[in-house]
């Protein structure tokens, strides 16, 4: 019974509610929070470290093989005294002179042209020297009768071979070296006497010395040594040899 009464009341109230004004208030709260941060830094450039070998292709077609340069070409080092090169030398000779029974001294100049092949040098040479000497005079009884002065000049041409038996670079001076050598050769002398007369004779030569030189593509060297020249004696009564001992000092240039 109660349920019926409530239902009838609700039906009666519907028209009234429909005609009534309804005021609806909506309160909406919106809270916006924005955190401000600095913009990210721009990207840094990428640094690439390239080590040799580096492949470089310049004006090459797409099908060409790349050219690889590992390093800048360096000149091949060589020893200052034992390289393969052409050489020229000039020097002074001074020492003894012997011709038959004439003995004295000589002073001259000598030039050389040759080729250096490792430790071996082959060359040709020419020299011009002035000599001055004397010979003893004897009478028919064999008594000494004073002396006779003789002077003139000697022209000599020959071929030589020189071999370095020891050559080492100097640690204190770059591109410098020092070495000992032995040499031998043959030659021909033309002797002209002041006042007239000349003679020609063959000789053999042997010597030793030291070189001190330096340089890379071109070099120069200091040459100091001694030579012994032997020839057959021109005397009809003495079948020995005439000997001349010559000391020399000179300079060598090569390229």
GROMACS .gro file of N, CA and C in nm, residues 58-166:
model
  327
   58UNK      N    1   9.298   1.187  -5.680
   58UNK     CA    2   9.286   1.321  -5.738
   58UNK      C    3   9.264   1.307  -5.888
   59UNK      N    4   9.153   1.365  -5.933
   59UNK     CA    5   9.120   1.363  -6.076
   59UNK      C    6   9.128   1.222  -6.134
   60UNK      N    7   9.078   1.129  -6.061
   60UNK     CA    8   9.080   0.991  -6.106
   60UNK      C    9   8.940   0.951  -6.149
   61UNK      N   10   8.927   0.878  -6.257
   61UNK     CA   11   8.794   0.826  -6.292
   61UNK      C   12   8.746   0.727  -6.188
   62UNK      N   13   8.614   0.704  -6.191
   62UNK     CA   14   8.556   0.618  -6.087
   62UNK      C   15   8.613   0.479  -6.092
   63UNK      N   16   8.656   0.434  -6.209
   63UNK     CA   17   8.705   0.297  -6.221
   63UNK      C   18   8.854   0.286  -6.193
   64UNK      N   19   8.925   0.402  -6.173
   64UNK     CA   20   9.069   0.396  -6.153
   64UNK      C   21   9.101   0.349  -6.012
   65UNK      N   22   9.217   0.287  -5.999
   65UNK     CA   23   9.260   0.243  -5.867
   65UNK      C   24   9.306   0.364  -5.785
   66UNK      N   25   9.274   0.368  -5.655
   66UNK     CA   26   9.319   0.481  -5.573
   66UNK      C   27   9.471   0.481  -5.555
   67UNK      N   28   9.523   0.600  -5.540
   67UNK     CA   29   9.667   0.617  -5.518
   67UNK      C   30   9.690   0.629  -5.368
   68UNK      N   31   9.781   0.551  -5.316
   68UNK     CA   32   9.808   0.549  -5.173
   68UNK      C   33   9.943   0.614  -5.148
   69UNK      N   34   9.941   0.720  -5.067
   69UNK     CA   35  10.064   0.786  -5.027
   69UNK      C   36  10.087   0.758  -4.879
   70UNK      N   37  10.188   0.680  -4.850
   70UNK     CA   38  10.215   0.648  -4.710
   70UNK      C   39  10.291   0.759  -4.641
   71UNK      N   40  10.391   0.818  -4.712
   71UNK     CA   41  10.466   0.927  -4.655
   71UNK      C   42  10.539   1.000  -4.767
   72UNK      N   43  10.592   1.117  -4.735
   72UNK     CA   44  10.665   1.194  -4.834
   72UNK      C   45  10.794   1.120  -4.868
   73UNK      N   46  10.824   1.095  -4.997
   73UNK     CA   47  10.947   1.024  -5.031
   73UNK      C   48  11.070   1.099  -4.983
   74UNK      N   49  11.163   1.027  -4.924
   74UNK     CA   50  11.287   1.084  -4.874
   74UNK      C   51  11.403   1.036  -4.961
   75UNK      N   52  11.506   1.121  -4.981
   75UNK     CA   53  11.621   1.075  -5.059
   75UNK      C   54  11.692   0.962  -4.987
   76UNK      N   55  11.738   0.866  -5.067
   76UNK     CA   56  11.808   0.752  -5.010
   76UNK      C   57  11.944   0.795  -4.956
   77UNK      N   58  11.969   0.775  -4.826
   77UNK     CA   59  12.099   0.815  -4.772
   77UNK      C   60  12.210   0.728  -4.827
   78UNK      N   61  12.326   0.784  -4.838
   78UNK     CA   62  12.440   0.706  -4.883
   78UNK      C   63  12.563   0.750  -4.807
   79UNK      N   64  12.658   0.661  -4.801
   79UNK     CA   65  12.781   0.692  -4.731
   79UNK      C   66  12.861   0.792  -4.813
   80UNK      N   67  12.923   0.887  -4.745
   80UNK     CA   68  12.993   0.993  -4.815
   80UNK      C   69  13.112   0.943  -4.895
   81UNK      N   70  13.176   0.832  -4.854
   81UNK     CA   71  13.297   0.786  -4.919
   81UNK      C   72  13.277   0.663  -5.005
   82UNK      N   73  13.167   0.592  -4.991
   82UNK     CA   74  13.152   0.464  -5.060
   82UNK      C   75  13.031   0.460  -5.152
   83UNK      N   76  12.986   0.575  -5.200
   83UNK     CA   77  12.873   0.575  -5.291
   83UNK      C   78  12.917   0.546  -5.435
   84UNK      N   79  12.818   0.532  -5.523
   84UNK     CA   80  12.847   0.514  -5.665
   84UNK      C   81  12.834   0.650  -5.733
   85UNK      N   82  12.945   0.707  -5.774
   85UNK     CA   83  12.942   0.842  -5.828
   85UNK      C   84  13.069   0.870  -5.906
   86UNK      N   85  13.065   0.981  -5.982
   86UNK     CA   86  13.183   1.027  -6.053
   86UNK      C   87  13.258   1.126  -5.966
   87UNK      N   88  13.391   1.123  -5.979
   87UNK     CA   89  13.473   1.208  -5.894
   87UNK      C   90  13.583   1.275  -5.975
   88UNK      N   91  13.626   1.390  -5.925
   88UNK     CA   92  13.742   1.461  -5.977
   88UNK      C   93  13.825   1.504  -5.857
   89UNK      N   94  13.957   1.505  -5.875
   89UNK     CA   95  14.046   1.539  -5.764
   89UNK      C   96  14.160   1.624  -5.816
   90UNK      N   97  14.213   1.706  -5.727
   90UNK     CA   98  14.331   1.786  -5.757
   90UNK      C   99  14.416   1.791  -5.631
   91UNK      N  100  14.548   1.784  -5.651
   91UNK     CA  101  14.635   1.782  -5.533
   91UNK      C  102  14.777   1.823  -5.567
   92UNK      N  103  14.856   1.836  -5.463
   92UNK     CA  104  14.997   1.871  -5.473
   92UNK      C  105  15.081   1.751  -5.436
   93UNK      N  106  15.186   1.727  -5.514
   93UNK     CA  107  15.283   1.621  -5.488
   93UNK      C  108  15.418   1.683  -5.456
   94UNK      N  109  15.487   1.625  -5.361
   94UNK     CA  110  15.622   1.671  -5.327
   94UNK      C  111  15.700   1.553  -5.271
   95UNK      N  112  15.825   1.542  -5.313
   95UNK     CA  113  15.907   1.432  -5.263
   95UNK      C  114  16.038   1.422  -5.337
   96UNK      N  115  16.089   1.301  -5.343
   96UNK     CA  116  16.221   1.279  -5.401
   96UNK      C  117  16.212   1.251  -5.550
   97UNK      N  118  16.326   1.268  -5.616
   97UNK     CA  119  16.338   1.240  -5.759
   97UNK      C  120  16.464   1.157  -5.781
   98UNK      N  121  16.450   1.058  -5.867
   98UNK     CA  122  16.565   0.973  -5.898
   98UNK      C  123  16.564   0.937  -6.045
   99UNK      N  124  16.676   0.962  -6.109
   99UNK     CA  125  16.692   0.923  -6.249
   99UNK      C  126  16.839   0.884  -6.269
  100UNK      N  127  16.859   0.753  -6.285
  100UNK     CA  128  16.995   0.703  -6.304
  100UNK      C  129  17.083   0.749  -6.187
  101UNK      N  130  17.184   0.827  -6.212
  101UNK     CA  131  17.271   0.873  -6.105
  101UNK      C  132  17.238   1.015  -6.059
  102UNK      N  133  17.120   1.065  -6.101
  102UNK     CA  134  17.077   1.198  -6.059
  102UNK      C  135  16.978   1.182  -5.945
  103UNK      N  136  17.002   1.251  -5.839
  103UNK     CA  137  16.911   1.250  -5.726
  103UNK      C  138  16.874   1.390  -5.684
  104UNK      N  139  16.752   1.409  -5.642
  104UNK     CA  140  16.709   1.541  -5.600
  104UNK      C  141  16.566   1.539  -5.550
  105UNK      N  142  16.496   1.648  -5.568
  105UNK     CA  143  16.357   1.659  -5.524
  105UNK      C  144  16.267   1.711  -5.634
  106UNK      N  145  16.137   1.695  -5.614
  106UNK     CA  146  16.040   1.741  -5.714
  106UNK      C  147  15.915   1.792  -5.643
  107UNK      N  148  15.849   1.886  -5.708
  107UNK     CA  149  15.722   1.942  -5.660
  107UNK      C  150  15.633   1.959  -5.781
  108UNK      N  151  15.506   1.917  -5.768
  108UNK     CA  152  15.417   1.927  -5.882
  108UNK      C  153  15.270   1.926  -5.844
  109UNK      N  154  15.187   1.928  -5.946
  109UNK     CA  155  15.043   1.927  -5.931
  109UNK      C  156  14.987   1.808  -6.007
  110UNK      N  157  14.880   1.749  -5.955
  110UNK     CA  158  14.821   1.629  -6.016
  110UNK      C  159  14.670   1.641  -6.018
  111UNK      N  160  14.609   1.594  -6.127
  111UNK     CA  161  14.464   1.590  -6.139
  111UNK      C  162  14.417   1.450  -6.170
  112UNK      N  163  14.297   1.414  -6.119
  112UNK     CA  164  14.241   1.281  -6.138
  112UNK      C  165  14.095   1.291  -6.180
  113UNK      N  166  14.053   1.197  -6.264
  113UNK     CA  167  13.913   1.176  -6.299
  113UNK      C  168  13.883   1.028  -6.282
  114UNK      N  169  13.772   0.998  -6.214
  114UNK     CA  170  13.743   0.857  -6.190
  114UNK      C  171  13.599   0.832  -6.155
  115UNK      N  172  13.569   0.707  -6.129
  115UNK     CA  173  13.436   0.664  -6.088
  115UNK      C  174  13.449   0.581  -5.963
  116UNK      N  175  13.362   0.611  -5.866
  116UNK     CA  176  13.359   0.540  -5.739
  116UNK      C  177  13.250   0.434  -5.745
  117UNK      N  178  13.287   0.309  -5.720
  117UNK     CA  179  13.194   0.196  -5.720
  117UNK      C  180  13.202   0.129  -5.584
  118UNK      N  181  13.120   0.176  -5.491
  118UNK     CA  182  13.127   0.123  -5.355
  118UNK      C  183  13.257   0.164  -5.288
  119UNK      N  184  13.341   0.067  -5.258
  119UNK     CA  185  13.470   0.094  -5.195
  119UNK      C  186  13.585   0.104  -5.296
  120UNK      N  187  13.556   0.078  -5.422
  120UNK     CA  188  13.660   0.077  -5.525
  120UNK      C  189  13.647   0.200  -5.614
  121UNK      N  190  13.760   0.265  -5.641
  121UNK     CA  191  13.764   0.378  -5.732
  121UNK      C  192  13.863   0.349  -5.843
  122UNK      N  193  13.817   0.369  -5.966
  122UNK     CA  194  13.902   0.353  -6.083
  122UNK      C  195  13.914   0.489  -6.151
  123UNK      N  196  14.037   0.524  -6.191
  123UNK     CA  197  14.053   0.656  -6.250
  123UNK      C  198  14.176   0.668  -6.336
  124UNK      N  199  14.181   0.781  -6.405
  124UNK     CA  200  14.298   0.820  -6.484
  124UNK      C  201  14.352   0.948  -6.424
  125UNK      N  202  14.483   0.969  -6.439
  125UNK     CA  203  14.544   1.085  -6.377
  125UNK      C  204  14.655   1.140  -6.467
  126UNK      N  205  14.685   1.266  -6.445
  126UNK     CA  206  14.795   1.332  -6.512
  126UNK      C  207  14.861   1.430  -6.418
  127UNK      N  208  14.992   1.444  -6.428
  127UNK     CA  209  15.065   1.533  -6.337
  127UNK      C  210  15.177   1.604  -6.412
  128UNK      N  211  15.215   1.716  -6.356
  128UNK     CA  212  15.326   1.795  -6.407
  128UNK      C  213  15.408   1.841  -6.287
  129UNK      N  214  15.538   1.811  -6.289
  129UNK     CA  215  15.625   1.843  -6.177
  129UNK      C  216  15.756   1.901  -6.226
  130UNK      N  217  15.815   1.982  -6.142
  130UNK     CA  218  15.949   2.035  -6.164
  130UNK      C  219  16.046   1.962  -6.070
  131UNK      N  220  16.161   1.924  -6.124
  131UNK     CA  221  16.260   1.857  -6.041
  131UNK      C  222  16.392   1.934  -6.047
  132UNK      N  223  16.468   1.914  -5.945
  132UNK     CA  224  16.602   1.973  -5.938
  132UNK      C  225  16.692   1.876  -5.863
  133UNK      N  226  16.807   1.844  -5.923
  133UNK     CA  227  16.898   1.749  -5.861
  133UNK      C  228  17.040   1.769  -5.908
  134UNK      N  229  17.122   1.676  -5.873
  134UNK     CA  230  17.263   1.682  -5.911
  134UNK      C  231  17.319   1.541  -5.919
  135UNK      N  232  17.433   1.530  -5.984
  135UNK     CA  233  17.502   1.403  -5.988
  135UNK      C  234  17.651   1.428  -5.970
  136UNK      N  235  17.715   1.330  -5.911
  136UNK     CA  236  17.859   1.341  -5.888
  136UNK      C  237  17.936   1.315  -6.016
  137UNK      N  238  18.051   1.383  -6.029
  137UNK     CA  239  18.140   1.366  -6.143
  137UNK      C  240  18.269   1.302  -6.096
  138UNK      N  241  18.323   1.216  -6.178
  138UNK     CA  242  18.448   1.147  -6.147
  138UNK      C  243  18.542   1.157  -6.267
  139UNK      N  244  18.669   1.159  -6.236
  139UNK     CA  245  18.767   1.163  -6.345
  139UNK      C  246  18.798   1.022  -6.392
  140UNK      N  247  18.891   1.011  -6.485
  140UNK     CA  248  18.924   0.881  -6.542
  140UNK      C  249  18.986   0.787  -6.440
  141UNK      N  250  19.040   0.840  -6.335
  141UNK     CA  251  19.102   0.757  -6.232
  141UNK      C  252  19.000   0.715  -6.125
  142UNK      N  253  18.881   0.766  -6.136
  142UNK     CA  254  18.779   0.731  -6.038
  142UNK      C  255  18.769   0.825  -5.920
  143UNK      N  256  18.844   0.935  -5.927
  143UNK     CA  257  18.838   1.031  -5.819
  143UNK      C  258  18.719   1.126  -5.840
  144UNK      N  259  18.664   1.161  -5.725
  144UNK     CA  260  18.548   1.251  -5.731
  144UNK      C  261  18.592   1.386  -5.784
  145UNK      N  262  18.517   1.440  -5.876
  145UNK     CA  263  18.556   1.563  -5.943
  145UNK      C  264  18.443   1.666  -5.940
  146UNK      N  265  18.372   1.675  -5.828
  146UNK     CA  266  18.265   1.772  -5.813
  146UNK      C  267  18.129   1.713  -5.851
  147UNK      N  268  18.037   1.800  -5.883
  147UNK     CA  269  17.902   1.755  -5.919
  147UNK      C  270  17.846   1.841  -6.032
  148UNK      N  271  17.741   1.793  -6.088
  148UNK     CA  272  17.673   1.862  -6.197
  148UNK      C  273  17.526   1.877  -6.160
  149UNK      N  274  17.474   1.998  -6.168
  149UNK     CA  275  17.332   2.024  -6.139
  149UNK      C  276  17.247   1.989  -6.260
  150UNK      N  277  17.135   1.927  -6.232
  150UNK     CA  278  17.041   1.891  -6.336
  150UNK      C  279  16.901   1.930  -6.290
  151UNK      N  280  16.824   1.985  -6.379
  151UNK     CA  281  16.686   2.023  -6.348
  151UNK      C  282  16.603   2.007  -6.474
  152UNK      N  283  16.474   2.010  -6.456
  152UNK     CA  284  16.383   1.995  -6.569
  152UNK      C  285  16.240   1.972  -6.521
  153UNK      N  286  16.161   1.905  -6.602
  153UNK     CA  287  16.022   1.879  -6.565
  153UNK      C  288  15.984   1.736  -6.601
  154UNK      N  289  15.880   1.688  -6.529
  154UNK     CA  290  15.830   1.552  -6.549
  154UNK      C  291  15.682   1.561  -6.581
  155UNK      N  292  15.643   1.502  -6.692
  155UNK     CA  293  15.501   1.487  -6.726
  155UNK      C  294  15.467   1.339  -6.712
  156UNK      N  295  15.361   1.311  -6.640
  156UNK     CA  296  15.324   1.171  -6.616
  156UNK      C  297  15.175   1.152  -6.639
  157UNK      N  298  15.138   1.041  -6.703
  157UNK     CA  299  15.000   0.997  -6.717
  157UNK      C  300  14.991   0.854  -6.666
  158UNK      N  301  14.874   0.817  -6.612
  158UNK     CA  302  14.861   0.682  -6.559
  158UNK      C  303  14.717   0.646  -6.528
  159UNK      N  304  14.699   0.521  -6.491
  159UNK     CA  305  14.570   0.470  -6.445
  159UNK      C  306  14.590   0.416  -6.304
  160UNK      N  307  14.488   0.432  -6.220
  160UNK     CA  308  14.501   0.393  -6.081
  160UNK      C  309  14.374   0.320  -6.034
  161UNK      N  310  14.391   0.243  -5.930
  161UNK     CA  311  14.280   0.181  -5.859
  161UNK      C  312  14.299   0.204  -5.710
  162UNK      N  313  14.195   0.247  -5.644
  162UNK     CA  314  14.202   0.275  -5.500
  162UNK      C  315  14.091   0.198  -5.429
  163UNK      N  316  14.126   0.137  -5.316
  163UNK     CA  317  14.030   0.057  -5.241
  163UNK      C  318  14.029   0.102  -5.096
  164UNK      N  319  13.910   0.132  -5.046
  164UNK     CA  320  13.894   0.172  -4.905
  164UNK      C  321  13.890   0.047  -4.819
  165UNK      N  322  13.992   0.030  -4.734
  165UNK     CA  323  13.995  -0.086  -4.646
  165UNK      C  324  13.922  -0.060  -4.515
  166UNK      N  325  13.889   0.063  -4.489
  166UNK     CA  326  13.812   0.097  -4.370
  166UNK      C  327  13.744   0.230  -4.390
   0.00000   0.00000   0.00000
